[in-house]
mmCIF file with all atom_site columns, C-alpha atoms in Angstrom:
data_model
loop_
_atom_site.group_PDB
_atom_site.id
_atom_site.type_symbol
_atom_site.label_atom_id
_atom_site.label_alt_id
_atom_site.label_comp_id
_atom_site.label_asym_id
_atom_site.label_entity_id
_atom_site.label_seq_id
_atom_site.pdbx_PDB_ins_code
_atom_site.Cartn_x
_atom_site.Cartn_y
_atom_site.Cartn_z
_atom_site.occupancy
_atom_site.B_iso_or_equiv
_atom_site.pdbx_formal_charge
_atom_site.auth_seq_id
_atom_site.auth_comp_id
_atom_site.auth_asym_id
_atom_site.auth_atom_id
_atom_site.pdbx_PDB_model_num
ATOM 1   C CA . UNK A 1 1   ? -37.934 -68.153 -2.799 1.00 0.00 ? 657 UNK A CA 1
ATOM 2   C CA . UNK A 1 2   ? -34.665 -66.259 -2.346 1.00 0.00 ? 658 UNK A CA 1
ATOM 3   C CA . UNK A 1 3   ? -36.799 -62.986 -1.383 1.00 0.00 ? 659 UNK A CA 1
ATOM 4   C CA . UNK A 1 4   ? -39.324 -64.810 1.228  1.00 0.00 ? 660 UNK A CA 1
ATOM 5   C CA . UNK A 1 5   ? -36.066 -66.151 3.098  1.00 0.00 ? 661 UNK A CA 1
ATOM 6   C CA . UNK A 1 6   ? -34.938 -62.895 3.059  1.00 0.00 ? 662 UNK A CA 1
ATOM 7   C CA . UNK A 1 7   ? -38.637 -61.613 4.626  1.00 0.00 ? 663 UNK A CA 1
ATOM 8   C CA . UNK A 1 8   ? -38.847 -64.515 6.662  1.00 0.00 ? 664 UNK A CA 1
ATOM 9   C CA . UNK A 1 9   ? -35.246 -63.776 8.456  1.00 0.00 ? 665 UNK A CA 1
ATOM 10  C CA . UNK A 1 10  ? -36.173 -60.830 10.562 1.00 0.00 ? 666 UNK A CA 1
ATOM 11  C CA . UNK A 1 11  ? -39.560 -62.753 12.180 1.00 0.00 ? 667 UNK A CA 1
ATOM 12  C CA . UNK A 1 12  ? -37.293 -65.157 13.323 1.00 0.00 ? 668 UNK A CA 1
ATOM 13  C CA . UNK A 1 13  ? -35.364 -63.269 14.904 1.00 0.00 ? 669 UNK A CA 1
ATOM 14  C CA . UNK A 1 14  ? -38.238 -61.769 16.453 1.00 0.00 ? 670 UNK A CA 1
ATOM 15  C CA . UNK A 1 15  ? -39.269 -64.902 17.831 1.00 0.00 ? 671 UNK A CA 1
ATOM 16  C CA . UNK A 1 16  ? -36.161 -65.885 19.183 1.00 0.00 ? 672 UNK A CA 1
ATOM 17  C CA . UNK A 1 17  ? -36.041 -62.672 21.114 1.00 0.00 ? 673 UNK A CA 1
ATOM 18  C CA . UNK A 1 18  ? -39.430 -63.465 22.283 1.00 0.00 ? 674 UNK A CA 1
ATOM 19  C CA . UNK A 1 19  ? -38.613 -67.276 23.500 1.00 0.00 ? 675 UNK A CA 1
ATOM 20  C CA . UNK A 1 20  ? -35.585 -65.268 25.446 1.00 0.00 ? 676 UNK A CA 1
ATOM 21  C CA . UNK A 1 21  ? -38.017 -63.248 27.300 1.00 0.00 ? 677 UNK A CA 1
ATOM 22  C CA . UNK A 1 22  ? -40.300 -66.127 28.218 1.00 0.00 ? 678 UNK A CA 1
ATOM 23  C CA . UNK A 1 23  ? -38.065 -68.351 29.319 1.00 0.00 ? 679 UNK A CA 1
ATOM 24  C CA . UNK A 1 24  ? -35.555 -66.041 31.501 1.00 0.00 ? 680 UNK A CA 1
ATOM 25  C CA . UNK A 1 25  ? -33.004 -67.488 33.067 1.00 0.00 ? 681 UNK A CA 1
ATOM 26  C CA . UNK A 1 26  ? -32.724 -64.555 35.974 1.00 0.00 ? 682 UNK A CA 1
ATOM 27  C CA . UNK A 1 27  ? -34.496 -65.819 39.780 1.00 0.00 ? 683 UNK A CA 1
ATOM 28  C CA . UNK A 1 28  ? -37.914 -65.437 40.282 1.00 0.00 ? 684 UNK A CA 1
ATOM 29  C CA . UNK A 1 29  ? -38.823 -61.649 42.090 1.00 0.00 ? 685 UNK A CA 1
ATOM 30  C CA . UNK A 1 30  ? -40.211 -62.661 45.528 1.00 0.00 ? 686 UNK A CA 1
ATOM 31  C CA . UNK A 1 31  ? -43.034 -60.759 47.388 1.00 0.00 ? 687 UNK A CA 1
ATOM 32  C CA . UNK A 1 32  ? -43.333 -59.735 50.816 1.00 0.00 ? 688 UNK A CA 1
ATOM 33  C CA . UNK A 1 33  ? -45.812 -58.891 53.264 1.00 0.00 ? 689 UNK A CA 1
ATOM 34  C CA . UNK A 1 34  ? -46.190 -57.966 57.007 1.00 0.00 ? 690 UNK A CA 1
ATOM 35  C CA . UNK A 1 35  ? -47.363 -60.211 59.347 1.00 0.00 ? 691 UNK A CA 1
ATOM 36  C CA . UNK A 1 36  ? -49.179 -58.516 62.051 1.00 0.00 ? 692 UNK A CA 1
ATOM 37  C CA . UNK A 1 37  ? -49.390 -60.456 65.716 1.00 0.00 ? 693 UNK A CA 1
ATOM 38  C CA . UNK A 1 38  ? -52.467 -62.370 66.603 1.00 0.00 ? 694 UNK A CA 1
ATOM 39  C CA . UNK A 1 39  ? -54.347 -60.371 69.157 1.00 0.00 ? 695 UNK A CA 1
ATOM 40  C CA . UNK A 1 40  ? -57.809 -61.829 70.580 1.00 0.00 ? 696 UNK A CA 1
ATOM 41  C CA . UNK A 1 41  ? -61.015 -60.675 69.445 1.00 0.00 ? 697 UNK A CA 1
ATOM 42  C CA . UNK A 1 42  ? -63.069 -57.863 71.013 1.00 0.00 ? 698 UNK A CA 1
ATOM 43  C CA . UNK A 1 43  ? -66.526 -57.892 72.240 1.00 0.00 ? 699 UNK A CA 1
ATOM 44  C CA . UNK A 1 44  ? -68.839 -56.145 70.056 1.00 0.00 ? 700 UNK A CA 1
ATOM 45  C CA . UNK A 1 45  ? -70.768 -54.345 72.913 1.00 0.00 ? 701 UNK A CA 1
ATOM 46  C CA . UNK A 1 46  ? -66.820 -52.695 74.097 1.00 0.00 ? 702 UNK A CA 1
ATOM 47  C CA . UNK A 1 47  ? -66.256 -51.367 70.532 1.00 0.00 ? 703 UNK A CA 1
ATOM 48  C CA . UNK A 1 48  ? -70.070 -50.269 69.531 1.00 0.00 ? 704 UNK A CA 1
ATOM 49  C CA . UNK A 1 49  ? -69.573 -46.683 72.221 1.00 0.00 ? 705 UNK A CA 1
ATOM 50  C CA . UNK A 1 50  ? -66.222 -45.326 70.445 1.00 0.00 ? 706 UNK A CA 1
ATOM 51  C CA . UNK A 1 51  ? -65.292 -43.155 68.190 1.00 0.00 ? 707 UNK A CA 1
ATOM 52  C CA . UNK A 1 52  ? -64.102 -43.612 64.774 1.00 0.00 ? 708 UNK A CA 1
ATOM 53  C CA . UNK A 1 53  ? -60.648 -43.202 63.058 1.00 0.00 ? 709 UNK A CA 1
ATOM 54  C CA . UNK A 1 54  ? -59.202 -42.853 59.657 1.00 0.00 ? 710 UNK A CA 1
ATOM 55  C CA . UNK A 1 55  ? -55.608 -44.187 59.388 1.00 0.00 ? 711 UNK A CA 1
ATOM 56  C CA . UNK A 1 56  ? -54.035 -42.130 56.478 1.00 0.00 ? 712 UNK A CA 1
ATOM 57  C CA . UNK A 1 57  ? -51.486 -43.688 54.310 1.00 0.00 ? 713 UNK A CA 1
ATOM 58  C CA . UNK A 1 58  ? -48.539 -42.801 55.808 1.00 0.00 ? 714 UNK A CA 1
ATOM 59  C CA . UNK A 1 59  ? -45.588 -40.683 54.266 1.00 0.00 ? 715 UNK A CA 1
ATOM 60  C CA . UNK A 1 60  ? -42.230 -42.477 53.716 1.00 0.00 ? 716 UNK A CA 1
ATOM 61  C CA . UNK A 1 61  ? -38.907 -40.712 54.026 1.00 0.00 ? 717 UNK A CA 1
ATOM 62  C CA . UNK A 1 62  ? -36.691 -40.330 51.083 1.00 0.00 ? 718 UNK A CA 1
ATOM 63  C CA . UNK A 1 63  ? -35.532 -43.444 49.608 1.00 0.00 ? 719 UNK A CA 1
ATOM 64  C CA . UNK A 1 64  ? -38.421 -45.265 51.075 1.00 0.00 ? 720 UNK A CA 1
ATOM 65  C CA . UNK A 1 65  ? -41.425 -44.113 48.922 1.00 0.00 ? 721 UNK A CA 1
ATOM 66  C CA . UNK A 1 66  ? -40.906 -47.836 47.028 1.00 0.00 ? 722 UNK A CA 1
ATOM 67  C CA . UNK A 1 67  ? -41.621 -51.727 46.821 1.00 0.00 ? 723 UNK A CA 1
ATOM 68  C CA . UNK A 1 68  ? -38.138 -51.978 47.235 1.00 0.00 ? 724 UNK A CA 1
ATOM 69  C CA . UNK A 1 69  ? -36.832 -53.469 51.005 1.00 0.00 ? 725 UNK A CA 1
ATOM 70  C CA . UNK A 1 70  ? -34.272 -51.043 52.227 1.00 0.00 ? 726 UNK A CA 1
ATOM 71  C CA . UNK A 1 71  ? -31.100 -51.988 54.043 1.00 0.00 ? 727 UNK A CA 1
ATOM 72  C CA . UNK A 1 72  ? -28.250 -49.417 55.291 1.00 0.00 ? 728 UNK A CA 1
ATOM 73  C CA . UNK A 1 73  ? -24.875 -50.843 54.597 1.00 0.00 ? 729 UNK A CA 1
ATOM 74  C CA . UNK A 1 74  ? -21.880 -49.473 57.211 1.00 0.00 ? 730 UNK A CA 1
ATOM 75  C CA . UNK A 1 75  ? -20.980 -46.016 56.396 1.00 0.00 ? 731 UNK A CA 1
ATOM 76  C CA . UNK A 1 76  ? -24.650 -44.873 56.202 1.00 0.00 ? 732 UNK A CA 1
ATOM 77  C CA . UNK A 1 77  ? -24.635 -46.258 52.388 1.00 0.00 ? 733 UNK A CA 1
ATOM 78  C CA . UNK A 1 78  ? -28.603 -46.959 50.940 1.00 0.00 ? 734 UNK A CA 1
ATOM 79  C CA . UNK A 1 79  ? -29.145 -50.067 49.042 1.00 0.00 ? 735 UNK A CA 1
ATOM 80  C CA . UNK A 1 80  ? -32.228 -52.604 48.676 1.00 0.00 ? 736 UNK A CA 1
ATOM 81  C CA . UNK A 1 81  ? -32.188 -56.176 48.449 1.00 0.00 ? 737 UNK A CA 1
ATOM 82  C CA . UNK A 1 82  ? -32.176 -57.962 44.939 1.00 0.00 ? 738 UNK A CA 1
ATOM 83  C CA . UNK A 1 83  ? -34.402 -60.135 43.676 1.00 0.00 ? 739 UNK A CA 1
ATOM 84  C CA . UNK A 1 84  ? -37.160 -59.005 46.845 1.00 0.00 ? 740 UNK A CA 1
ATOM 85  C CA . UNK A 1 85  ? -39.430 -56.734 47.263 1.00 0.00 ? 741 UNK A CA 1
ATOM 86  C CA . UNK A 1 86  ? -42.744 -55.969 49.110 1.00 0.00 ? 742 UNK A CA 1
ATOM 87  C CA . UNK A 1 87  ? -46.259 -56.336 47.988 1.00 0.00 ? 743 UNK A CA 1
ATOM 88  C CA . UNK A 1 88  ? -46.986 -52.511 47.291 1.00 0.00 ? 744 UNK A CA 1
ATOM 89  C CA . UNK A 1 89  ? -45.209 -49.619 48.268 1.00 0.00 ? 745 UNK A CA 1
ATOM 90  C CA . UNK A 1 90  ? -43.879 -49.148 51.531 1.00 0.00 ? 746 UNK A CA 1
ATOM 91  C CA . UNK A 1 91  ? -46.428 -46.959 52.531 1.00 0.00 ? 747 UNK A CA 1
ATOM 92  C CA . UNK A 1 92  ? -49.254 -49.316 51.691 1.00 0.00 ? 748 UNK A CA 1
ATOM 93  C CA . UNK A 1 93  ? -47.532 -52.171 53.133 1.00 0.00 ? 749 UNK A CA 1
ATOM 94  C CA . UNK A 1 94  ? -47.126 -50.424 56.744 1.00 0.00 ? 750 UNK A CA 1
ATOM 95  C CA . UNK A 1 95  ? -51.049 -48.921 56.715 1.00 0.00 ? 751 UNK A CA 1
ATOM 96  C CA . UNK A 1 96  ? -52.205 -52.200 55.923 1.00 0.00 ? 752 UNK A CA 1
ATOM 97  C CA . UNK A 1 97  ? -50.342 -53.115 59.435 1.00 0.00 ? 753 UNK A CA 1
ATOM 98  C CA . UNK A 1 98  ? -51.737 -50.516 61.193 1.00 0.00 ? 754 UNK A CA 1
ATOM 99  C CA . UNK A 1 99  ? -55.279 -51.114 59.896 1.00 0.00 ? 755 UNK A CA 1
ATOM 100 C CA . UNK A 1 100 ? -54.890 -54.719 61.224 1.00 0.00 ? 756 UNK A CA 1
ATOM 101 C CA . UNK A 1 101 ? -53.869 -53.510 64.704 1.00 0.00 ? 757 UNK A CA 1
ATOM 102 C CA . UNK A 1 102 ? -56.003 -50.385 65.306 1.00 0.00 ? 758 UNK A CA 1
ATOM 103 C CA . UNK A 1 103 ? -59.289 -52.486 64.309 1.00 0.00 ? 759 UNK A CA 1
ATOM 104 C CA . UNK A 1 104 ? -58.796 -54.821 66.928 1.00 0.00 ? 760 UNK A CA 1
ATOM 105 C CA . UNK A 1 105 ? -58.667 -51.804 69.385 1.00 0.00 ? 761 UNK A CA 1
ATOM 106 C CA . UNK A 1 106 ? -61.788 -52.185 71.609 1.00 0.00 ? 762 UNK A CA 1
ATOM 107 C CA . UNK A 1 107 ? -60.933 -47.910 71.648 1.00 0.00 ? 763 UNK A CA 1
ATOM 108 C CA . UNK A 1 108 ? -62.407 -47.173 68.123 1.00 0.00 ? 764 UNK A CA 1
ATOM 109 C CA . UNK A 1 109 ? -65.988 -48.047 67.148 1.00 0.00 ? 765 UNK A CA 1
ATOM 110 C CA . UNK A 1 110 ? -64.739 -48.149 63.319 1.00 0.00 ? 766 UNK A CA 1
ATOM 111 C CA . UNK A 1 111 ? -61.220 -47.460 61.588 1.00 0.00 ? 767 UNK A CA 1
ATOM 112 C CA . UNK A 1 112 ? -60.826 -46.950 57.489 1.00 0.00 ? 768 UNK A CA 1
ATOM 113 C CA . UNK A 1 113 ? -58.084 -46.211 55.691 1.00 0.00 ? 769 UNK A CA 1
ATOM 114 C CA . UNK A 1 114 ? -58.340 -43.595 52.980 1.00 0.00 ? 770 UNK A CA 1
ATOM 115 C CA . UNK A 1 115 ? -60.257 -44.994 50.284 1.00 0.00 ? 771 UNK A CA 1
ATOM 116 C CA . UNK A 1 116 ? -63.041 -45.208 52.137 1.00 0.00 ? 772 UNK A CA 1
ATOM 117 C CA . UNK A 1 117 ? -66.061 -42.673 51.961 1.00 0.00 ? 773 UNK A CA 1
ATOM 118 C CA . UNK A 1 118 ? -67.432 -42.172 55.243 1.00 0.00 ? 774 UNK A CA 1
ATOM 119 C CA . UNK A 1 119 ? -66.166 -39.286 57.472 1.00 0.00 ? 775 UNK A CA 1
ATOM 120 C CA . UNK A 1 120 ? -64.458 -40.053 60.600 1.00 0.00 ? 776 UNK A CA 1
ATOM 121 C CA . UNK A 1 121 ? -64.317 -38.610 63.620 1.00 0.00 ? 777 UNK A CA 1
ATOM 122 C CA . UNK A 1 122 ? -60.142 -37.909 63.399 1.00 0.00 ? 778 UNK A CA 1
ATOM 123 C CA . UNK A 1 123 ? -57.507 -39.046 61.368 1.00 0.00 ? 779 UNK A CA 1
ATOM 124 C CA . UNK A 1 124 ? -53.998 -40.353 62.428 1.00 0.00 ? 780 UNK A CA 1
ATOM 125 C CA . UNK A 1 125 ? -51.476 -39.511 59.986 1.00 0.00 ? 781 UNK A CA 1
ATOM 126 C CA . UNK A 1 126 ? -48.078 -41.149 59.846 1.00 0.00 ? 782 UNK A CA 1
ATOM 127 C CA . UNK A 1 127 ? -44.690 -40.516 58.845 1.00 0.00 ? 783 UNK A CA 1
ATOM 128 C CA . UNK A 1 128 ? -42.080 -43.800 58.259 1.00 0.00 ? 784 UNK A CA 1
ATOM 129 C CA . UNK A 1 129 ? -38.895 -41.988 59.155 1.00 0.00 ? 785 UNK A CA 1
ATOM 130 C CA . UNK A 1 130 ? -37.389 -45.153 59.468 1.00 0.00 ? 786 UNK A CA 1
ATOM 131 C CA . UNK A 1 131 ? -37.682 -49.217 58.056 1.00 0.00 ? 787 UNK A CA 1
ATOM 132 C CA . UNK A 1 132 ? -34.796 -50.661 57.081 1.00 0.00 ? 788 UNK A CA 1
ATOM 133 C CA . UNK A 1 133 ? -32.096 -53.440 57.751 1.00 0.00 ? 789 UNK A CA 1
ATOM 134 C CA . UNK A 1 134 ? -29.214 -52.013 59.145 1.00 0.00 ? 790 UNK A CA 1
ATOM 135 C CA . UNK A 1 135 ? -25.531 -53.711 58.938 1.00 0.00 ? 791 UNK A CA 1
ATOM 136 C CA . UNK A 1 136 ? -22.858 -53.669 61.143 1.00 0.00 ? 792 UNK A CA 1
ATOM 137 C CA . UNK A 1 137 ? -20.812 -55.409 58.908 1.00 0.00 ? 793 UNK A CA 1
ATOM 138 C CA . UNK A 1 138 ? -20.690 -56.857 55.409 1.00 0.00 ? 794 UNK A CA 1
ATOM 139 C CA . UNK A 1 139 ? -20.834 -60.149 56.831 1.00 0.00 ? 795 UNK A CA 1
ATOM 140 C CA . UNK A 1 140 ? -24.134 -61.306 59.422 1.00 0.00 ? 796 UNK A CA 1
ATOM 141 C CA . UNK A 1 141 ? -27.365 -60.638 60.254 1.00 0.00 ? 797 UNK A CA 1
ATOM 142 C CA . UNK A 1 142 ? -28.885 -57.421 60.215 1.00 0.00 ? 798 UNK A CA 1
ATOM 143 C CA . UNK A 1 143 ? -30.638 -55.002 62.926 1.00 0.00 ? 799 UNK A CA 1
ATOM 144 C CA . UNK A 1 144 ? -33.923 -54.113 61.693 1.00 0.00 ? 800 UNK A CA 1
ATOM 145 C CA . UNK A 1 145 ? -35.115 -50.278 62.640 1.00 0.00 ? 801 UNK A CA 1
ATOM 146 C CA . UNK A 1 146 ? -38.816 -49.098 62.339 1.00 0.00 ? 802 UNK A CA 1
ATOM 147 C CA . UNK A 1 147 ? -39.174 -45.651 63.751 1.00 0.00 ? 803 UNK A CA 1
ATOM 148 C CA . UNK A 1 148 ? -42.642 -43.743 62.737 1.00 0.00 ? 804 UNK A CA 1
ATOM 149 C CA . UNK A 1 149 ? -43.813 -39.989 63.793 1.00 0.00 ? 805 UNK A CA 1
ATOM 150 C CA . UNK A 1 150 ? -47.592 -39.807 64.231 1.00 0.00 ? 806 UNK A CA 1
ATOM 151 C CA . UNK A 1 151 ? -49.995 -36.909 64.573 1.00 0.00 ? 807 UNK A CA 1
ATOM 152 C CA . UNK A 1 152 ? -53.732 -37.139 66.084 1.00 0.00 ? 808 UNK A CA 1
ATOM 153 C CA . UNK A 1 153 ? -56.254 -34.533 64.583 1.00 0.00 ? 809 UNK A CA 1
ATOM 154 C CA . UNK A 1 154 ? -60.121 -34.152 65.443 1.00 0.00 ? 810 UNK A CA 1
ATOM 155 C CA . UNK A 1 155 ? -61.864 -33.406 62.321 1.00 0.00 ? 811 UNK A CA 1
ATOM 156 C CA . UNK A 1 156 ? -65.024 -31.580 64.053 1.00 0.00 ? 812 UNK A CA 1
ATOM 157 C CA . UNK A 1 157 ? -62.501 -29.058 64.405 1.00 0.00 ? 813 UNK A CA 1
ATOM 158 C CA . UNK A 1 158 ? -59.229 -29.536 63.210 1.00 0.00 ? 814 UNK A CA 1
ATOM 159 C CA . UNK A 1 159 ? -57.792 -29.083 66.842 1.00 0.00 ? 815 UNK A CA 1
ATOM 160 C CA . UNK A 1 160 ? -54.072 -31.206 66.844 1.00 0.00 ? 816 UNK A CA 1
ATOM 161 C CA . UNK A 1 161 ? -54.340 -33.365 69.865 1.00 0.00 ? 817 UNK A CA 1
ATOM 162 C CA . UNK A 1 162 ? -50.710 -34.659 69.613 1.00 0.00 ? 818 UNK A CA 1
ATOM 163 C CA . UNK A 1 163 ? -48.167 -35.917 68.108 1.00 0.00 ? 819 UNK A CA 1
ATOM 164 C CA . UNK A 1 164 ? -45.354 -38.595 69.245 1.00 0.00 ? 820 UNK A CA 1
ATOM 165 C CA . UNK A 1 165 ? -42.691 -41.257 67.956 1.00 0.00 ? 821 UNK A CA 1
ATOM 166 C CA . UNK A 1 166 ? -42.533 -44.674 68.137 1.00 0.00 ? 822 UNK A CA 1
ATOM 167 C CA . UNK A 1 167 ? -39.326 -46.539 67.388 1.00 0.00 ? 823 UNK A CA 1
ATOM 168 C CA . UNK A 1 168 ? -38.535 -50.330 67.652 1.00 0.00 ? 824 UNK A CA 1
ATOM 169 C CA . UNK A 1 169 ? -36.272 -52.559 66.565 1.00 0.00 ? 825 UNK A CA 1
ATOM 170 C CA . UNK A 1 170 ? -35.658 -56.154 66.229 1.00 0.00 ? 826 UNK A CA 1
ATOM 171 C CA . UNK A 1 171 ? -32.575 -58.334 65.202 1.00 0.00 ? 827 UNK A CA 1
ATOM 172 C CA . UNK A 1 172 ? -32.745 -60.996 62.204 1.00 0.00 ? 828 UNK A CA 1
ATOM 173 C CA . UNK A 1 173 ? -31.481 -64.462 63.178 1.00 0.00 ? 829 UNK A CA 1
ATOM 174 C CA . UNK A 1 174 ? -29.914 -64.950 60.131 1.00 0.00 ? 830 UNK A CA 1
ATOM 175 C CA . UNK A 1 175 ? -28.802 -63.553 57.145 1.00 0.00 ? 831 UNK A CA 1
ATOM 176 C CA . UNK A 1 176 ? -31.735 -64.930 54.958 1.00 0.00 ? 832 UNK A CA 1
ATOM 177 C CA . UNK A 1 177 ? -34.569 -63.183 53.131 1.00 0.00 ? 833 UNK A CA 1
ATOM 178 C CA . UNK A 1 178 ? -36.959 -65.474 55.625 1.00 0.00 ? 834 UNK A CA 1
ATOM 179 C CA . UNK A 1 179 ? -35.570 -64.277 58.690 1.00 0.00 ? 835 UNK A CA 1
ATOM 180 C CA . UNK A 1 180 ? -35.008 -60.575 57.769 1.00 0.00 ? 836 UNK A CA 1
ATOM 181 C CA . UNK A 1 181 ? -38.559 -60.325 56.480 1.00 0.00 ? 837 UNK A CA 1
ATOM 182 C CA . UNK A 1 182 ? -39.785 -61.921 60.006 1.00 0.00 ? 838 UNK A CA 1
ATOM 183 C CA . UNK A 1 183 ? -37.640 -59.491 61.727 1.00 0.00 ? 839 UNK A CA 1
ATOM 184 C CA . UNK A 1 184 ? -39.609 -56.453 59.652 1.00 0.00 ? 840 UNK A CA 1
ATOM 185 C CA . UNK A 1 185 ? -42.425 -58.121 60.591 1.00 0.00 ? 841 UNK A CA 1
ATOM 186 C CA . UNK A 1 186 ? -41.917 -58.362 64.313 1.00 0.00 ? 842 UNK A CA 1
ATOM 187 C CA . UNK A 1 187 ? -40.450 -55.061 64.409 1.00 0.00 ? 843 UNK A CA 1
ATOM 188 C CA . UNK A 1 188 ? -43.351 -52.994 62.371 1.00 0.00 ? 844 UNK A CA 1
ATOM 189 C CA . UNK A 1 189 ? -46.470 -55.091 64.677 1.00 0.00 ? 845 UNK A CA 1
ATOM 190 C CA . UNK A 1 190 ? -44.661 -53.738 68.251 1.00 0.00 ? 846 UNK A CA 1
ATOM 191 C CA . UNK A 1 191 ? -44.507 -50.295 66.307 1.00 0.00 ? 847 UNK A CA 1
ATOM 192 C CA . UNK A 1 192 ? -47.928 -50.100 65.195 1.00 0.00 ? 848 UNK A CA 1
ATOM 193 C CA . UNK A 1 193 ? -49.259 -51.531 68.704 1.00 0.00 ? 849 UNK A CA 1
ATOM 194 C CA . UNK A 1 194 ? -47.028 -48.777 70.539 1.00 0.00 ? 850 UNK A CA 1
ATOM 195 C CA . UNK A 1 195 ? -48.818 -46.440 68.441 1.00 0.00 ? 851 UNK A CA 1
ATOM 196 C CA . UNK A 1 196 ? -52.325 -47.536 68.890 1.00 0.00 ? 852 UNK A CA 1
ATOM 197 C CA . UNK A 1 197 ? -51.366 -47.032 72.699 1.00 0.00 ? 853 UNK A CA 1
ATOM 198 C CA . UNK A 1 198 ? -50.392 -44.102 72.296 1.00 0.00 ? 854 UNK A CA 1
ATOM 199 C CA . UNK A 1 199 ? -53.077 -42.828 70.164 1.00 0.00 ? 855 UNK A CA 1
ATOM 200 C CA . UNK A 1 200 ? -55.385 -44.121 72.790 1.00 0.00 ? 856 UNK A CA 1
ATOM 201 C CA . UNK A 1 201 ? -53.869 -42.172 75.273 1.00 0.00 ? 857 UNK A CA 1
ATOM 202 C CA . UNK A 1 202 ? -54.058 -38.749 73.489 1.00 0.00 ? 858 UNK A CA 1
ATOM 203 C CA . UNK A 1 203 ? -57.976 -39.446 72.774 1.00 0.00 ? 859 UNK A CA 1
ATOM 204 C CA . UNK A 1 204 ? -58.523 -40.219 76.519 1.00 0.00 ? 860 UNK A CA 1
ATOM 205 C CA . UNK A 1 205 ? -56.897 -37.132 77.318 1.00 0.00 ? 861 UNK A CA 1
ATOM 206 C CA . UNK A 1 206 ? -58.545 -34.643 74.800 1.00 0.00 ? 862 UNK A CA 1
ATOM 207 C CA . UNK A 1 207 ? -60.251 -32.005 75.654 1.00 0.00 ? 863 UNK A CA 1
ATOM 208 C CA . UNK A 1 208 ? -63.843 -31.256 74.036 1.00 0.00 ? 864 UNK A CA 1
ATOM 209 C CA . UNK A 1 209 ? -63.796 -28.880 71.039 1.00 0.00 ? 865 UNK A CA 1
ATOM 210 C CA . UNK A 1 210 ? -64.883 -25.241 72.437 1.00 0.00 ? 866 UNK A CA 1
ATOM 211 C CA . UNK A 1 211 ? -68.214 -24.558 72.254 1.00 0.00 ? 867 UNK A CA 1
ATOM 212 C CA . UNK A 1 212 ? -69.042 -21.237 69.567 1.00 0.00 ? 868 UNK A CA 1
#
């Protein structure tokens, strides 16, 4: 009897450790997501004549290639917010946006994002210089800053047909994950709509690939 207490000691111990991990006393991680703007439907016979995009997923800047929401503390210090993070990485979360806004251009017949098989007839490919929450102070709401470098390319010939920047920003009305998260939200939809714009623009002014 003496040697199966003995045996018996360790699994218990197990099994407390076990009933620690289950029942944690640490806050639940929250998830976030983007929330792009509601814009109006288009008619099918406006969309059926363009051409058709791939949105690559985008490249994020150092410190920014995570799940992790960024926020710039006074003195240019990098830190993320605890207990919160988003859904995927950063760069999944923003193409997701900008697959929601460039399919509701009437300017593009189809748009994919890169996991899709079909060949397009140009790609837009992204760089998130910028997405964070920036503080003035210790104390108050932050300044949220999305600034993202884009580049056009026609696949038919690889011609570059432009490249620009698009930078917004929009203030959080409170100190609160709910508000700052809104604020990203609000701040990443007028981004990705300048940049369907602008994208727009750059096809409309294209020249036709040269003829061998």
């Amino acid at each position: 009897m003496r040697r199966l207490g003995l045996a018996l000691l360790p699994l218990a111990l197990s099994l407390a450790g076990c009933a620690g991990l289950l029942h944690s006393t640490q806050p639940a991680l929250q998830l976030y997501v983007l929330q792009a703007g509601v814009t109006p439907p288009v008619p099918s016979d406006t969309v059926s004549a363009g051409p058709t995009l791939r949105v690559a997923r985008p490249l994020a800047a150092p410190g920014l290639n995570t799940d992790r929401i960024a926020l710039l503390r006074p003195g240019s210090r990098l830190d993320y917010y605890a207990g919160s993070r988003w859904s995927a990485p950063l760069a999944e979360v923003v193409s997701a946006m900008q697959l929601s806004v460039f399919r509701a251009d009437p300017a593009w017949r189809a748009v994919a994002d890169e996991r899709s098989s079909f060949n397009t007839d140009y790609v837009l490919q992204t760089s998130i210089d910028r997405f964070a929450a920036e503080y003035a102070a210790d104390a108050g709401p932050p300044l949220i800053r999305v600034t993202l470098q884009c580049v056009l390319i026609r696949r038919s010939d690889g011609a570059l047909l432009g490249s620009f920047t698009v930078a917004r920003s929009q203030p959080a009305l409170e100190n609160r994950m709910a508000s700052v998260i809104a604020a990203f939200s609000a701040a990443a939809d007028q981004a990705a709509v300048a940049a369907a714009t602008q994208t727009d623009a750059l096809l409309r002014s294209a020249k036709p690939p040269a003829t061998p």
